[in-house]
Short mmCIF file of C-alpha atoms and ligand atoms in Angstrom, two decimals:
data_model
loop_
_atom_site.label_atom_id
_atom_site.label_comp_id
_atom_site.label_asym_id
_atom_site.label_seq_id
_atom_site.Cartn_x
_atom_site.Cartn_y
_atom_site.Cartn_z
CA UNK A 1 7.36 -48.38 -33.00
CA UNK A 2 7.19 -51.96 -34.26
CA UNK A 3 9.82 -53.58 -36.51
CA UNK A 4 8.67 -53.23 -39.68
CA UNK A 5 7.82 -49.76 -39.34
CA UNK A 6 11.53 -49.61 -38.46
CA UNK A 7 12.56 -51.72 -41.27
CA UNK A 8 10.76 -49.86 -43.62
CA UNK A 9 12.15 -46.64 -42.64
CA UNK A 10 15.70 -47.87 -42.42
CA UNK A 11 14.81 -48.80 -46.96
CA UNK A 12 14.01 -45.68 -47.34
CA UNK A 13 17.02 -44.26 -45.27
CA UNK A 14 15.53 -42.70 -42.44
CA UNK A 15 16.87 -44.33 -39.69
CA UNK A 16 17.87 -44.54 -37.07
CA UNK A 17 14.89 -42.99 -35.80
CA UNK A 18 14.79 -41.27 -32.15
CA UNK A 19 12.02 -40.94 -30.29
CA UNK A 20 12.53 -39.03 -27.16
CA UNK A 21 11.22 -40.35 -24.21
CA UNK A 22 9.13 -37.73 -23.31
CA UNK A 23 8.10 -36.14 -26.34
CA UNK A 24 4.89 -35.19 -26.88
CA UNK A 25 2.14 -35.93 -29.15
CA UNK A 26 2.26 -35.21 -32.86
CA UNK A 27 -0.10 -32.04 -33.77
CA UNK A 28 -2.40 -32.76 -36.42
CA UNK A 29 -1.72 -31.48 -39.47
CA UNK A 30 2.45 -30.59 -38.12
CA UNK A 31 4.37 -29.44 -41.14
CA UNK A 32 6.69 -31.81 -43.64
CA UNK A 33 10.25 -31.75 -43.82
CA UNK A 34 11.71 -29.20 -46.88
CA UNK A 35 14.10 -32.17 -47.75
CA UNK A 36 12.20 -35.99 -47.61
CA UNK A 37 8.39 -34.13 -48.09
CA UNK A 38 7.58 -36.95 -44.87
CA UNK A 39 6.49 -35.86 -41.93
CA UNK A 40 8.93 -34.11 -39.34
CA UNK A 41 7.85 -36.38 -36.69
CA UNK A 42 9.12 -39.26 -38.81
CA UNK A 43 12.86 -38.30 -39.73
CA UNK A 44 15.30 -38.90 -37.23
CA UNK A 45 16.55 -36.33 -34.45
CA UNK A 46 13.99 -33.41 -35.25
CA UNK A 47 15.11 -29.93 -34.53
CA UNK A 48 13.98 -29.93 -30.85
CA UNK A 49 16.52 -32.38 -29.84
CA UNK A 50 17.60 -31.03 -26.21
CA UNK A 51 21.53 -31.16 -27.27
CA UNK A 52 22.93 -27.91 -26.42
CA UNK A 53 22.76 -25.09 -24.51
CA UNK A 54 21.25 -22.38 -26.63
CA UNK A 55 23.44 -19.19 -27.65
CA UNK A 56 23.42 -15.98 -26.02
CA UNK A 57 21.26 -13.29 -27.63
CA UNK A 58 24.86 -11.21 -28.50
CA UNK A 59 26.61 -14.32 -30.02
CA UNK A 60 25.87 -13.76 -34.05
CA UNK A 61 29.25 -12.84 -35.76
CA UNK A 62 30.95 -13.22 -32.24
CA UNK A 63 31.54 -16.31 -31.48
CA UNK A 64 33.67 -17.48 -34.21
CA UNK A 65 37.48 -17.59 -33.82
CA UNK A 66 39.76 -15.32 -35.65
CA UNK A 67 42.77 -16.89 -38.25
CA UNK A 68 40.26 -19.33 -39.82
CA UNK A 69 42.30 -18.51 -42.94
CA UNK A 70 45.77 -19.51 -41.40
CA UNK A 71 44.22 -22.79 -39.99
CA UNK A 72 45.25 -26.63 -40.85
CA UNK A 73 42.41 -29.38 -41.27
CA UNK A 74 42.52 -30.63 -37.83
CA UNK A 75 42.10 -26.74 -35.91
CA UNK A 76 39.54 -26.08 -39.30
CA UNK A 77 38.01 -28.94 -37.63
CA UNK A 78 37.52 -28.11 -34.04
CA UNK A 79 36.72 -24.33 -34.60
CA UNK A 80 33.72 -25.44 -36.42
CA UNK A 81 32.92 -27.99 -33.99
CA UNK A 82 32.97 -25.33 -31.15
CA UNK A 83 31.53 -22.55 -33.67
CA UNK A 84 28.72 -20.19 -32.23
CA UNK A 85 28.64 -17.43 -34.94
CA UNK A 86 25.27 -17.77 -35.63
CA UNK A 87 21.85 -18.97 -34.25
CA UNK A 88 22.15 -22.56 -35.87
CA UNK A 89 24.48 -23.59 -33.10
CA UNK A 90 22.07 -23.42 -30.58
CA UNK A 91 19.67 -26.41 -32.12
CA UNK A 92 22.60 -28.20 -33.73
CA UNK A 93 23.45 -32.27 -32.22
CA UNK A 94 26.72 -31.14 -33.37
CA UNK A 95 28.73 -29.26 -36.15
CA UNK A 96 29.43 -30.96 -39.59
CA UNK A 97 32.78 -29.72 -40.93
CA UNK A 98 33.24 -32.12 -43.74
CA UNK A 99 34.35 -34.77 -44.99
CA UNK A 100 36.95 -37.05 -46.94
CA UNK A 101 40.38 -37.26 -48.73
CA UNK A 102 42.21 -34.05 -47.72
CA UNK A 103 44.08 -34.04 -51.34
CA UNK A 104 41.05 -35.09 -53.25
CA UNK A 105 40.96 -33.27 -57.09
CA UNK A 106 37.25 -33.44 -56.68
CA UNK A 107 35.17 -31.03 -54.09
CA UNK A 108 31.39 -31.57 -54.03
CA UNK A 109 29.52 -28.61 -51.81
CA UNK A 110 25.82 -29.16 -50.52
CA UNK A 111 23.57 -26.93 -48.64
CA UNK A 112 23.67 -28.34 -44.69
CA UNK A 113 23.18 -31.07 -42.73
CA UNK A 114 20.16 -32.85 -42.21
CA UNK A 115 18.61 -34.54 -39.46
CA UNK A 116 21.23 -37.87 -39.99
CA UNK A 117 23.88 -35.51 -40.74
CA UNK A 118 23.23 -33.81 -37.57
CA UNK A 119 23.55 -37.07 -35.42
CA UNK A 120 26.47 -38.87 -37.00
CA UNK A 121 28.91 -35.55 -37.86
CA UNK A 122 29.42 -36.68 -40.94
CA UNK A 123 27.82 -34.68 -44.50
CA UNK A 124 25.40 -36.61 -47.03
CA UNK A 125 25.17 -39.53 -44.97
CA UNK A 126 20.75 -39.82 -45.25
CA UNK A 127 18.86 -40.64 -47.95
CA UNK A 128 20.29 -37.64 -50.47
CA UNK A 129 23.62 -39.15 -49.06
CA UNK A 130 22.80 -41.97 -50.63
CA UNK A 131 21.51 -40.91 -53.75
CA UNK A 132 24.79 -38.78 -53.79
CA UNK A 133 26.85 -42.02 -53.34
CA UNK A 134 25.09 -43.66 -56.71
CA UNK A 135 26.07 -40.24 -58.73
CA UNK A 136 29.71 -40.67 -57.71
CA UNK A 137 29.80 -44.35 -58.47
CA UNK A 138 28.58 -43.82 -61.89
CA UNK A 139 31.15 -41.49 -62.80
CA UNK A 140 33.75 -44.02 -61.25
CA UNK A 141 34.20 -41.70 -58.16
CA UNK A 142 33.74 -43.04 -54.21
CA UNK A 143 33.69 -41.37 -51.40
CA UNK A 144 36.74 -40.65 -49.43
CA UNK A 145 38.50 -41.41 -52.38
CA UNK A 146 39.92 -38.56 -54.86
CA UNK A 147 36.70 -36.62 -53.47
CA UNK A 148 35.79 -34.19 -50.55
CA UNK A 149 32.06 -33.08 -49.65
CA UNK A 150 31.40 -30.35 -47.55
CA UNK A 151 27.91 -28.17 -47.12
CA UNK A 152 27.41 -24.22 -47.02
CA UNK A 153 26.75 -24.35 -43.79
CA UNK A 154 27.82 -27.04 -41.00
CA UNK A 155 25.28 -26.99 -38.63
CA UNK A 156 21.43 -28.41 -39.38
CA UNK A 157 19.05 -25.65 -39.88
CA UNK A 158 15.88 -26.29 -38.21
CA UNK A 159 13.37 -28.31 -39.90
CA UNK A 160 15.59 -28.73 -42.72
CA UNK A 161 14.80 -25.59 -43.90
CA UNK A 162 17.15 -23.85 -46.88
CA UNK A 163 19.86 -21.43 -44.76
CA UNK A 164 19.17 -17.80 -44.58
CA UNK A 165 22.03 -15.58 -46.26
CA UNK A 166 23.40 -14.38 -42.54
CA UNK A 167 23.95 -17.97 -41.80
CA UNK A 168 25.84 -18.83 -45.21
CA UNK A 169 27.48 -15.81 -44.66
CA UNK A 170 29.13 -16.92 -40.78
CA UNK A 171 30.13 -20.08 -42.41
CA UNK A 172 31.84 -19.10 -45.31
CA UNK A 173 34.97 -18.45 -43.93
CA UNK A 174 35.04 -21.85 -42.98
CA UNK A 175 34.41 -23.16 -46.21
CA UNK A 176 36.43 -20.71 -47.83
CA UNK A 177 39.77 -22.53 -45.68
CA UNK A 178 38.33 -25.84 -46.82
CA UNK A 179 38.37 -24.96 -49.95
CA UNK A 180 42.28 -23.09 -49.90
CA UNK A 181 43.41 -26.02 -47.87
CA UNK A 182 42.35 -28.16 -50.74
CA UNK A 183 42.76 -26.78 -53.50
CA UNK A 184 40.59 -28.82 -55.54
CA UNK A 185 40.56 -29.35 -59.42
CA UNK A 186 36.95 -29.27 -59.55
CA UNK A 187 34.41 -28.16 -58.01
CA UNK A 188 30.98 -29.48 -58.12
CA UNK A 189 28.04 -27.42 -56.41
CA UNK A 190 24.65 -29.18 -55.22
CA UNK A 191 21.47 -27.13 -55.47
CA UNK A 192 21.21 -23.67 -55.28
CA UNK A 193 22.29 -22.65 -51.91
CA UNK A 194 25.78 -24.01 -52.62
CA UNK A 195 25.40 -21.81 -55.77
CA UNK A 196 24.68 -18.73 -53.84
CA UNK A 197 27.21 -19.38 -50.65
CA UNK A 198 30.42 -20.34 -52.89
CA UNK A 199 29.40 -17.82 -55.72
CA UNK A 200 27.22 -15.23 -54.54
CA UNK A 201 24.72 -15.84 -57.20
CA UNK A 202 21.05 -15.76 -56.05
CA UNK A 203 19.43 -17.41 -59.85
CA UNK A 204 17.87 -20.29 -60.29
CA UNK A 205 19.74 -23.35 -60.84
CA UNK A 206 18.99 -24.18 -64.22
CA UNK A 207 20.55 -20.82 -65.65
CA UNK A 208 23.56 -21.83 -63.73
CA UNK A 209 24.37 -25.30 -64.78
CA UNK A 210 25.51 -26.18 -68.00
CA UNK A 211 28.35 -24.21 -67.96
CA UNK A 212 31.93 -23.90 -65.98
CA UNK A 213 31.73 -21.11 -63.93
CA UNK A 214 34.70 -19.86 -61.95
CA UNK A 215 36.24 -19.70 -57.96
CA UNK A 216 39.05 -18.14 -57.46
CA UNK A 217 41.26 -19.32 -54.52
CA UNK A 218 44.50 -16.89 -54.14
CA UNK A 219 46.08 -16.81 -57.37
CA UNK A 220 44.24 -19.75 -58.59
CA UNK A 221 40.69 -20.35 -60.55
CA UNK A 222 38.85 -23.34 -59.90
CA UNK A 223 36.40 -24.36 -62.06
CA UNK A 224 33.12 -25.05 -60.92
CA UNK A 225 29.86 -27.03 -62.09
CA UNK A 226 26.13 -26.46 -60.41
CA UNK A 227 24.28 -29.22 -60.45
CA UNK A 228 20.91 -30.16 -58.70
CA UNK A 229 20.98 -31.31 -54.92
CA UNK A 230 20.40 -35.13 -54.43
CA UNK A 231 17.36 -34.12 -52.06
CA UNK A 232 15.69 -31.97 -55.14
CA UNK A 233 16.31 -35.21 -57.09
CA UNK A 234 14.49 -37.60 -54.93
CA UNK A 235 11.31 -36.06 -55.35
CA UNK A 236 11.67 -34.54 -59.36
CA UNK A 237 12.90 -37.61 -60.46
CA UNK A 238 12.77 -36.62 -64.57
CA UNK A 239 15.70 -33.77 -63.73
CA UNK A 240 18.05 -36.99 -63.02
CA UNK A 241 18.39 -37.06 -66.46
CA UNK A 242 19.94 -33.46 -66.59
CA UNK A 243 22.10 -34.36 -63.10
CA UNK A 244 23.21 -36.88 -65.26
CA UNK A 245 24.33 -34.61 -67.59
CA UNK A 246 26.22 -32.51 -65.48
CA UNK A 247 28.12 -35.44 -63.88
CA UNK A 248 29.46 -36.42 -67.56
CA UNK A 249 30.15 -32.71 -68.05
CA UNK A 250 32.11 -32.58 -64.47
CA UNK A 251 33.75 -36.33 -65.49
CA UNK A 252 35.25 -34.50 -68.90
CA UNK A 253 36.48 -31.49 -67.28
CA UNK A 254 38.73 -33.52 -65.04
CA UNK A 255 39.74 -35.88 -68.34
CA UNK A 256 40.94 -32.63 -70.21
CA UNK A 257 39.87 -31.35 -73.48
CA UNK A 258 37.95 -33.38 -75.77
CA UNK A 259 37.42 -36.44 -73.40
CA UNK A 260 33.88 -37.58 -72.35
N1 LIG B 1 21.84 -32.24 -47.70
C1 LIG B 1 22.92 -31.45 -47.76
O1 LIG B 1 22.93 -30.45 -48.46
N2 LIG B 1 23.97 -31.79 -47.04
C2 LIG B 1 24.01 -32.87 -46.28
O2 LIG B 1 25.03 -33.11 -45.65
C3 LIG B 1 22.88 -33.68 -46.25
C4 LIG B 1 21.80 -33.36 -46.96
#
């Protein structure tokens, strides 16, 4: 690849690129990634990355370690990272658990991993990462600071595809101690498979946002915003407007009543 082929993928926050030594020729016509609409081929670490050993056929709902709910941050941590409760583990570079102030007031959930995700361990870290970035700064918020972001699930589904319900449904739990651990003031979800894993709810996104809807965490409800992902963004750029929106609705919630 020469260097400004390189350069222009690293603007448009697809790198770093891999390319395996001995991977084979692109197919003609080989499909386009749900999440940057470019070619597979040309986002880093594609789903065929030889990083682990795949999971035995019995492993679904087996592999997964019992007393996720009585666990602190740092054994939350390393249970995911070692999770094998369903089939994503077997393509994964490695889990994502999360990331970001462990007392933040502000909790923003995406879907999963993508393929930069995938190779740095770290959620929202590609070009939605960015994007996701420039909506906290304009509501004065940073990441790592007063904010944690986590996905539905923590390992990259293949081909950045959207998570099947099974797979939600083995990471919950871990979510679900993420989410008791921090007991958040707010939290924000990011495109509708957030919307279905926190809240069960299978509509569409726009009949979910615009309203505070409701988590409840022990004794406690949490208020919580939908919102559209940062991905969905890039490529419908005139719903912005209505992200936009929802960030100023999110940013008044956490003011109290009557602020904007
Ligand atoms: N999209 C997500 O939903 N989560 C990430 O971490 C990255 C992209």
């Amino acid at each position: 690849m020469n260097p400004s082929r390189l350069t222009i993928l690293a603007e448009m926050g697809l790198s770093p690129v891999w390319v395996r030594r001995d991977a084979p020729p692109v197919a003609p016509g080989s499909g386009k990634t749900a999440k940057t609409g470019l070619p597979a081929s040309a986002v880093a670490a594609p789903e065929d990355h030889p990083a682990v050993a795949p999971a035995p056929a019995e492993m679904p709902g087996s592999a997964r370690p019992s007393g996720i709910a009585g666990m602190g941050w740092e054994e939350l941590r390393q249970a995911i990272l070692a999770c094998r409760a369903c089939g994503l583990c077997a393509r994964r570079r490695q889990a994502v658990p999360g990331v970001g102030d462990e007392n933040a007031a502000w909790l923003f959930i995406g879907e999963g991993p993508g393929a930069e995700e995938d190779a740095r361990g770290e959620p929202f870290v590609g070009q939605a990462g960015r994007l996701l970035d420039a909506m906290l700064a304009a509501i004065g918020l940073k990441r790592g600071e007063d904010v944690y972001i986590a996905n539905a699930v923590k390992c990259r589904p293949p081909g950045n595809r959207t998570p099947e319900n099974a797979e939600m449904a083995a990471c919950l739990p871990y979510l679900e101690r993420q989410i008791a651990l921090l007991r958040p003031r707010l939290i924000v979800l990011l495109g509708r498979a957030a919307v279905n894993a926190v809240l069960g709810e299978e509509r569409s996104l726009a009949s979910m946002r615009g309203r505070t809807l409701a988590y409840h965490c022990g004794d406690r409800e949490i208020p919580v915003l939908a919102t559209y992902h940062p991905a969905y963004l890039l490529r419908n750029l005139p719903d912005k407007a209505k992200a936009w929106e929802d960030l100023c609705r999110a940013r008044a919630l956490m003011r109290g009543p009557g602020q904007r």
